[in-house]
Every structure is written in C-alpha cells, then in structure tokens.
Tab-separated table of C-alpha atoms in Angstrom:
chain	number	residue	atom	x	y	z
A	14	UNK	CA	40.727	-122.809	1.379
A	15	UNK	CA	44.266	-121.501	1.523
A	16	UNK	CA	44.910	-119.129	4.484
A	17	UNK	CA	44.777	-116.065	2.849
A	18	UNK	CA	42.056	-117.006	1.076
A	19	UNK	CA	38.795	-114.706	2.339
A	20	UNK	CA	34.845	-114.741	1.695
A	21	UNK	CA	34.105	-111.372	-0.120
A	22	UNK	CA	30.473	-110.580	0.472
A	23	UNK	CA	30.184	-107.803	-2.090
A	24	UNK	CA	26.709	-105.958	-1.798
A	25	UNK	CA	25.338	-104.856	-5.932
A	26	UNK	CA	23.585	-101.364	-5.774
A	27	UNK	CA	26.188	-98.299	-6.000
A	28	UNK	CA	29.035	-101.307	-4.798
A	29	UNK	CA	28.999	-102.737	-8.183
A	30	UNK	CA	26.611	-100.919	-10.551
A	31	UNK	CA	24.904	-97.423	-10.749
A	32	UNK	CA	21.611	-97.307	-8.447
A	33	UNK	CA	21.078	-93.900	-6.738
A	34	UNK	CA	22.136	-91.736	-9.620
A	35	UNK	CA	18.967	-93.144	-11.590
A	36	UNK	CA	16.473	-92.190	-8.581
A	37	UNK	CA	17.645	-88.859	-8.236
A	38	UNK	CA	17.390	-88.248	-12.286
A	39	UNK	CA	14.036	-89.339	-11.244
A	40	UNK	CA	13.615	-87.319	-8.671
A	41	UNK	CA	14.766	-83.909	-10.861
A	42	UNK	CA	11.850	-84.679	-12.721
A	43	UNK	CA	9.059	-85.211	-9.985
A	44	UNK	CA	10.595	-81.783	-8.371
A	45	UNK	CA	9.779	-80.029	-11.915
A	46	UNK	CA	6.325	-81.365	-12.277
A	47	UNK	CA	5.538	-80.834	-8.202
A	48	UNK	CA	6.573	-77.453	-8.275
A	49	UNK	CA	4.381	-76.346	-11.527
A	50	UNK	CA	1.519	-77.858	-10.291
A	51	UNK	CA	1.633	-75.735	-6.863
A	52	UNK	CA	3.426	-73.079	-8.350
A	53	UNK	CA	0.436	-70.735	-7.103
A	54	UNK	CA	0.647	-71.797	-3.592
A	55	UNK	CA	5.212	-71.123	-3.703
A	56	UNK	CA	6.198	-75.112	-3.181
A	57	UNK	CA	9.485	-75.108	-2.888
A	58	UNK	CA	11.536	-78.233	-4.295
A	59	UNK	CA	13.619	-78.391	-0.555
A	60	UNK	CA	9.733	-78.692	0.770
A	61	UNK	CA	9.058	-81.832	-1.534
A	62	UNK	CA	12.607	-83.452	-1.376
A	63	UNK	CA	12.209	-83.278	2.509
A	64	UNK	CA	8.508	-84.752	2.495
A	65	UNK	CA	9.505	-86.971	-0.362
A	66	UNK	CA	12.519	-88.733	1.872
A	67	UNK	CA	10.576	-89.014	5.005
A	68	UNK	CA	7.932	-90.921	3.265
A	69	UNK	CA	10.277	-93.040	1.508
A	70	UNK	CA	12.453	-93.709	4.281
A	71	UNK	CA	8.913	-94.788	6.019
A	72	UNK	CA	7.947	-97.004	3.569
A	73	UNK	CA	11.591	-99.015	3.097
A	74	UNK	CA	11.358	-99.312	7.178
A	75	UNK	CA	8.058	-101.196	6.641
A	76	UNK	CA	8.076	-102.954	3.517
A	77	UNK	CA	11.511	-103.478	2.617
A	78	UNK	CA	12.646	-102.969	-0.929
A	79	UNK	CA	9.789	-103.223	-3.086
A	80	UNK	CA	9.717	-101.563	-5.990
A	81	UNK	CA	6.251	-99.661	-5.575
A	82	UNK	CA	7.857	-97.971	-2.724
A	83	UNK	CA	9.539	-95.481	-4.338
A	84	UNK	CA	6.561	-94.353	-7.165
A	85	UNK	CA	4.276	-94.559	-4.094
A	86	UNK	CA	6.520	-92.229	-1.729
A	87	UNK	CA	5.981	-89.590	-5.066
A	88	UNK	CA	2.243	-89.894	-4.857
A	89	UNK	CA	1.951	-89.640	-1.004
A	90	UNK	CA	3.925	-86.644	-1.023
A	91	UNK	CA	1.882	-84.867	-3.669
A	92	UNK	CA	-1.525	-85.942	-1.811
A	93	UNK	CA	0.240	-84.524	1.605
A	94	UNK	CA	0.589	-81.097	-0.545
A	95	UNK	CA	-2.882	-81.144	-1.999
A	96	UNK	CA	-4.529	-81.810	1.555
A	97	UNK	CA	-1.976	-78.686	3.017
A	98	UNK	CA	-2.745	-76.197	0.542
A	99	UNK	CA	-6.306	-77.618	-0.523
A	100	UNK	CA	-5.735	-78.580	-4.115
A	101	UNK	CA	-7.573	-81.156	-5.672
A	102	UNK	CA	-6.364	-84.537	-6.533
A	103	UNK	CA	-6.397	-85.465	-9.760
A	104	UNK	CA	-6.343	-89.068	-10.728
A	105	UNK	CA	-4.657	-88.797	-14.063
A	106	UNK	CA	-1.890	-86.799	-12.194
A	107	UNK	CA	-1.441	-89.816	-10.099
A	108	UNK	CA	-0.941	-92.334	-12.655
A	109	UNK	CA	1.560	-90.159	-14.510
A	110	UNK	CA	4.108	-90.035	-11.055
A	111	UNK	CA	3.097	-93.758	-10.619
A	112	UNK	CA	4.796	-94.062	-14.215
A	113	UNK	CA	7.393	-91.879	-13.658
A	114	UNK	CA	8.359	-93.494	-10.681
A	115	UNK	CA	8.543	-96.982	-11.774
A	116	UNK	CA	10.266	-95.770	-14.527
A	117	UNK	CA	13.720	-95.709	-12.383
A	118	UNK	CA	13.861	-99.887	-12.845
A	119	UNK	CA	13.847	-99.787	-16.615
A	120	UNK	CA	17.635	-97.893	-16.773
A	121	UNK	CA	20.144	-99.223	-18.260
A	122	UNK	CA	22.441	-100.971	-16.170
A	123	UNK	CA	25.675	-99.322	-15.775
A	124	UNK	CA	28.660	-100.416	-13.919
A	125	UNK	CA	31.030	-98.635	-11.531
A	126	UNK	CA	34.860	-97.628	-13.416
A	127	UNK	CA	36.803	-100.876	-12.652
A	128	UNK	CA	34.103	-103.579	-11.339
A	129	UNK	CA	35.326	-106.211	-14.165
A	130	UNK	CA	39.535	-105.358	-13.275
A	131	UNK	CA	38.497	-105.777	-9.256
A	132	UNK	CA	36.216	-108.618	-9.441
A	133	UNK	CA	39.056	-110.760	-11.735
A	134	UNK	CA	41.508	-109.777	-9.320
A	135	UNK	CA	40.201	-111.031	-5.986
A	136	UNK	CA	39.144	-114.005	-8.034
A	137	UNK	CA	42.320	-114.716	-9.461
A	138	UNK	CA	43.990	-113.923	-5.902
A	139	UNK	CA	41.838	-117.084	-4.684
A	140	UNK	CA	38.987	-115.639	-2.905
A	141	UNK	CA	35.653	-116.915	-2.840
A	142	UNK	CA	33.421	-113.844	-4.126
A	143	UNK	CA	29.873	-113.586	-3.332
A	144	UNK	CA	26.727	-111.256	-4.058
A	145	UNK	CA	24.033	-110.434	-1.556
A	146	UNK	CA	21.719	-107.463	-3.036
A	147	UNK	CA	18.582	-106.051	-1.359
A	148	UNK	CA	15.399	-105.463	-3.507
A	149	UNK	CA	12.905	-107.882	-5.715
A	150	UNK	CA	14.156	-111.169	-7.473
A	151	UNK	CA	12.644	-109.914	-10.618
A	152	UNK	CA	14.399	-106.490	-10.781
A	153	UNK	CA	17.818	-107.468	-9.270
A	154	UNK	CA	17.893	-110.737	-11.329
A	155	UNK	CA	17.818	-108.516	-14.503
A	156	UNK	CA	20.450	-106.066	-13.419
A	157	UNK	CA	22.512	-109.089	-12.645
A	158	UNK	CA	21.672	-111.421	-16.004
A	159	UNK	CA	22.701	-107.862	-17.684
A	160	UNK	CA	25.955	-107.226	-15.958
A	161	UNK	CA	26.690	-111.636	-16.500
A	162	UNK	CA	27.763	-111.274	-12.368
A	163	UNK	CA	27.203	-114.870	-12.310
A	164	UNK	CA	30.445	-115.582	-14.306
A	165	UNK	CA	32.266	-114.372	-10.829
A	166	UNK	CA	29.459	-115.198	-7.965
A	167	UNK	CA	28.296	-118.913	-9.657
A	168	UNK	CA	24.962	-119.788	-7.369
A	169	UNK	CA	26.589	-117.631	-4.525
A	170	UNK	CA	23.790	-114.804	-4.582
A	171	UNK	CA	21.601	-113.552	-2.260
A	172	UNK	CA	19.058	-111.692	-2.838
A	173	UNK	CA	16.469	-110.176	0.005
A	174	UNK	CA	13.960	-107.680	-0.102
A	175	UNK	CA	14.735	-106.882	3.984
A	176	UNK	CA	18.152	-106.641	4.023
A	177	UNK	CA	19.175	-106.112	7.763
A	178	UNK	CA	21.296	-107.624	10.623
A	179	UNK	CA	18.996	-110.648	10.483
A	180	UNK	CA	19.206	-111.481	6.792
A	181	UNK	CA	22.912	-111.277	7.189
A	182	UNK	CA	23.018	-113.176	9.795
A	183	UNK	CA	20.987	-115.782	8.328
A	184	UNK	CA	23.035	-116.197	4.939
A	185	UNK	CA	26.161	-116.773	7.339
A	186	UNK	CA	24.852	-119.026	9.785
A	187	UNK	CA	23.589	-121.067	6.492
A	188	UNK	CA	26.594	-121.316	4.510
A	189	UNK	CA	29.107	-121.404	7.829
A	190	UNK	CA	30.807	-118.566	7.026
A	191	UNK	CA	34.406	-118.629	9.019
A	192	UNK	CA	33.697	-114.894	10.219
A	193	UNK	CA	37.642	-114.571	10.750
A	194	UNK	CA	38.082	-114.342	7.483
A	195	UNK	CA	34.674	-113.478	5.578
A	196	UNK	CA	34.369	-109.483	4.498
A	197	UNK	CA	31.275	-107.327	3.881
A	198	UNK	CA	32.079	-104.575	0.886
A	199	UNK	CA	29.331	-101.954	0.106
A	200	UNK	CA	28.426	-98.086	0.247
A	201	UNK	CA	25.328	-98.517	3.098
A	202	UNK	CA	26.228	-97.516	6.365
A	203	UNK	CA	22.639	-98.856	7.138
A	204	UNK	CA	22.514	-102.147	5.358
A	205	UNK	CA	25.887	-102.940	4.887
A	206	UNK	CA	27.924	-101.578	7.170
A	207	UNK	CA	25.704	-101.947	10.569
A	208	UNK	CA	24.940	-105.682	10.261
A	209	UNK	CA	28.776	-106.801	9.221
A	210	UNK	CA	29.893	-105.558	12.576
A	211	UNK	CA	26.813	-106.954	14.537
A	212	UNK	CA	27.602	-110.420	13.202
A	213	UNK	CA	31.131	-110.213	13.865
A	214	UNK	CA	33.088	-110.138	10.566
A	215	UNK	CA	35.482	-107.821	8.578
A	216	UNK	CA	34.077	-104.472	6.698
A	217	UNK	CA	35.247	-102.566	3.943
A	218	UNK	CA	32.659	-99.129	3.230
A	219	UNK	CA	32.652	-97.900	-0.129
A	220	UNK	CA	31.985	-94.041	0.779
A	221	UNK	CA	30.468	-92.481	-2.260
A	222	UNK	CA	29.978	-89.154	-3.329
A	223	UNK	CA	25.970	-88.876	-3.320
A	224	UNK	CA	24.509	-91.163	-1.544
A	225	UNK	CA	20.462	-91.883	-0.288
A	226	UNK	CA	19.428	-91.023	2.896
A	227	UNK	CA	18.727	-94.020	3.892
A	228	UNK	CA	21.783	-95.265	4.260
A	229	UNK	CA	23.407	-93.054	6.681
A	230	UNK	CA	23.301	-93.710	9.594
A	231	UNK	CA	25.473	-93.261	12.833
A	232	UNK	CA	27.767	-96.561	13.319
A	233	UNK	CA	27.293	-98.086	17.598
A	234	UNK	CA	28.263	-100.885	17.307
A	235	UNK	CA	32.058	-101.338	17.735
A	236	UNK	CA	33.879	-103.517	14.721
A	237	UNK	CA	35.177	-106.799	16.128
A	238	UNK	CA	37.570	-106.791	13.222
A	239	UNK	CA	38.422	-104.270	11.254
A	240	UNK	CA	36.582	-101.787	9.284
A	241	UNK	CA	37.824	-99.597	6.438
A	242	UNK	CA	36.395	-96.706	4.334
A	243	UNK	CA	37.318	-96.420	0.447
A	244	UNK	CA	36.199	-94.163	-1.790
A	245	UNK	CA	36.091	-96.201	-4.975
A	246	UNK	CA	35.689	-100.022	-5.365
A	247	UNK	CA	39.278	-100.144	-7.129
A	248	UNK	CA	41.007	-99.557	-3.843
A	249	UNK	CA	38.973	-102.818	-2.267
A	250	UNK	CA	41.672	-105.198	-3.638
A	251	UNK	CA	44.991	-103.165	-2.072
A	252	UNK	CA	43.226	-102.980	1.497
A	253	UNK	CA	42.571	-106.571	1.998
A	254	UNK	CA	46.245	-107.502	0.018
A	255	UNK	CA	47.711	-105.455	2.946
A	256	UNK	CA	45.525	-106.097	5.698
A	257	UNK	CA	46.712	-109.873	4.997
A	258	UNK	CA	50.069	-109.350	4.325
C-alpha cells in the first residue's frame, strides 16, 4: 500500500443508499391509520411518533437490527394505546401493521446523488474501499446484489446485526487494520461515528437532513485523529485528498 493510500470503511444505509426516507413513508401511513382508529379518544400523531420511537429505540438496544423490530415497535405502540384508553385489540388490525411494517424492506433500492462518481474516485485514487452495514444478511445482501456494491468492496463486507464499538473493533483487529490510516464514513453518530473514535481511527460524518433518532447521540469520546462532518457523500473524496495532501 502506497502512503497515501487509506482503508475507507464506508457504512451502506443513508451513507450509500436511501434507508430512513422509506421508514418514515412508512411511518406517514401507520400515523393515518393510528389516528382513525382512536380518533374518538383525540390521539394525536406527536403522541404515537413519541411512543412509536421509544419502543423502537428499545427494541434496536436489545435485539439489534432485526427486521421484525420495526413492524413490532408499530404493534406495541397501538396495544400501549388500546390498554390507555381501553379499546379493544383486534387481531386482524394487528396483522395489517405487521404487513405494513415489513413492508419498508421490499423498496426499491435507491442510491444517494453521486455514490457511483465517489466510489470510482477513491478507487481509482488507490484506496482500499470497504462496506460494513448493520441489519440481516438476507435484507442487506439484496440491497447490495441490487446496487452490484461488490464491483467496488470485492469480499470486503461486513455485515452485523449489532453494530457497535465491539463489532468494529472486531472487524479491525481481524483484518489488521493500520488505524493511522483506516477511515470510518457514515451518517450515525451512534453506530458510526461513536465506535470509529473509541477504536482509534479517522472519521468522516455524513450529516443528513432527516435522520432517525437513533442515531443521535452526544459524541464523549475525544477523536484521536481527526473527525469531519459533510453534508453529502460527494464532498468525502475532497476532505481526505486534502487532509493527505
């Protein structure tokens, strides 16, 4: 490897491709349907978003990223409303969110402006480019067999359903990263973000415009490197031509 050659860790979920927009397209439609069904008791759609988060953000805590999260966070939010206001539950109601909510893994895959131009230029610049996505085999596989990510990442993907400071850690103490020179890119403060600087190596934060909850959080740990916030995965190859240069 040629001195300014880096490892580019590049995470896939609003990094690379369209994620959250899908969930809360989703989510618009749960907030309809919730608010019909108790519109004699006033639900408000700020109640059920806020009830709705908490029990998703619960649920990813504990299980990771499994997909029947998500569809489950919409049911246990609508049985927390029938229990408050004493409405019966109603199984056929239940399948129908279960539907709706695993319905958010069947969109078509859609990439963020530029991912082709920015991947083919840090590859033709010499670095060594590599994916690590948290979620199920199953569904990330297909998002990345769709976007053919494995013409630029080869057998250099990672893919964890707990994606923290200890599955990062793990992937570099594997491969022997050189953490001088190895970068974390992605929009989670949480996932991202967090466990680059615990394990020591560079950081580049794609900050984007709507973003889960999840993923914010408040950054303690101080960067041993260098961090850097972007708005737009574009602007990823300019900061580390100049940080090197």
């Amino acid at each position: 490897m040629n001195q300014q050659s880096q490892h580019l860790i590049f995470d896939l979920d609003d990094t690379l491709i369209h994620c959250n927009k899908y969930f809360e397209l989703v989510l618009g439609e749960y907030f309809e349907q919730m608010t019909a069904w108790f519109e004699p008791y006033g639900l408000t759609t700020e109640l059920v978003r806020a009830k709705q988060i908490e029990i998703d953000v619960a649920g990813v805590n504990k299980v990771g990223f499994a997909s029947v999260n998500f569809p489950e966070s919409l049911i246990a939010t609508y049985r927390f409303f029938s229990e408050q206001y004493g409405r019966e539950l109603n199984e056929e109601e239940e399948k129908q969110l279960f539907s709706l909510g695993m319905s958010v893994y069947e969109q078509e895959v859609e990439a963020y402006p530029g991912m082709v131009e920015t991947l083919e230029r840090l590859r033709g610049e010499g670095h060594h480019l590599y994916l690590y996505t948290g979620g199920e085999a199953r569904i990330q596989q297909r998002k990345i067999e769709q976007m053919k990510l494995a013409d630029y990442f080869d057998d250099r993907i990672y893919i964890r359903q707990h994606k923290n400071v200890e599955a990062l850690e793990n992937i570099l103490t594997l491969k022997h990263f050189d953490r001088h020179c190895t970068w974390m890119i992605g929009n989670s403060l949480r996932t991202d973000v967090m466990p680059a600087l615990s394990a020591g190596i560079n950081c580049i934060y794609i900050e984007q415009k709507l973003e889960w909850e999840y993923n914010l959080v408040e950054i303690n740990v101080k960067p041993h490197h260098v961090l850097y916030t972007v708005s737009a995965l574009t602007e990823v190859p300019e900061v580390i031509h100049n940080h090197l240069t």
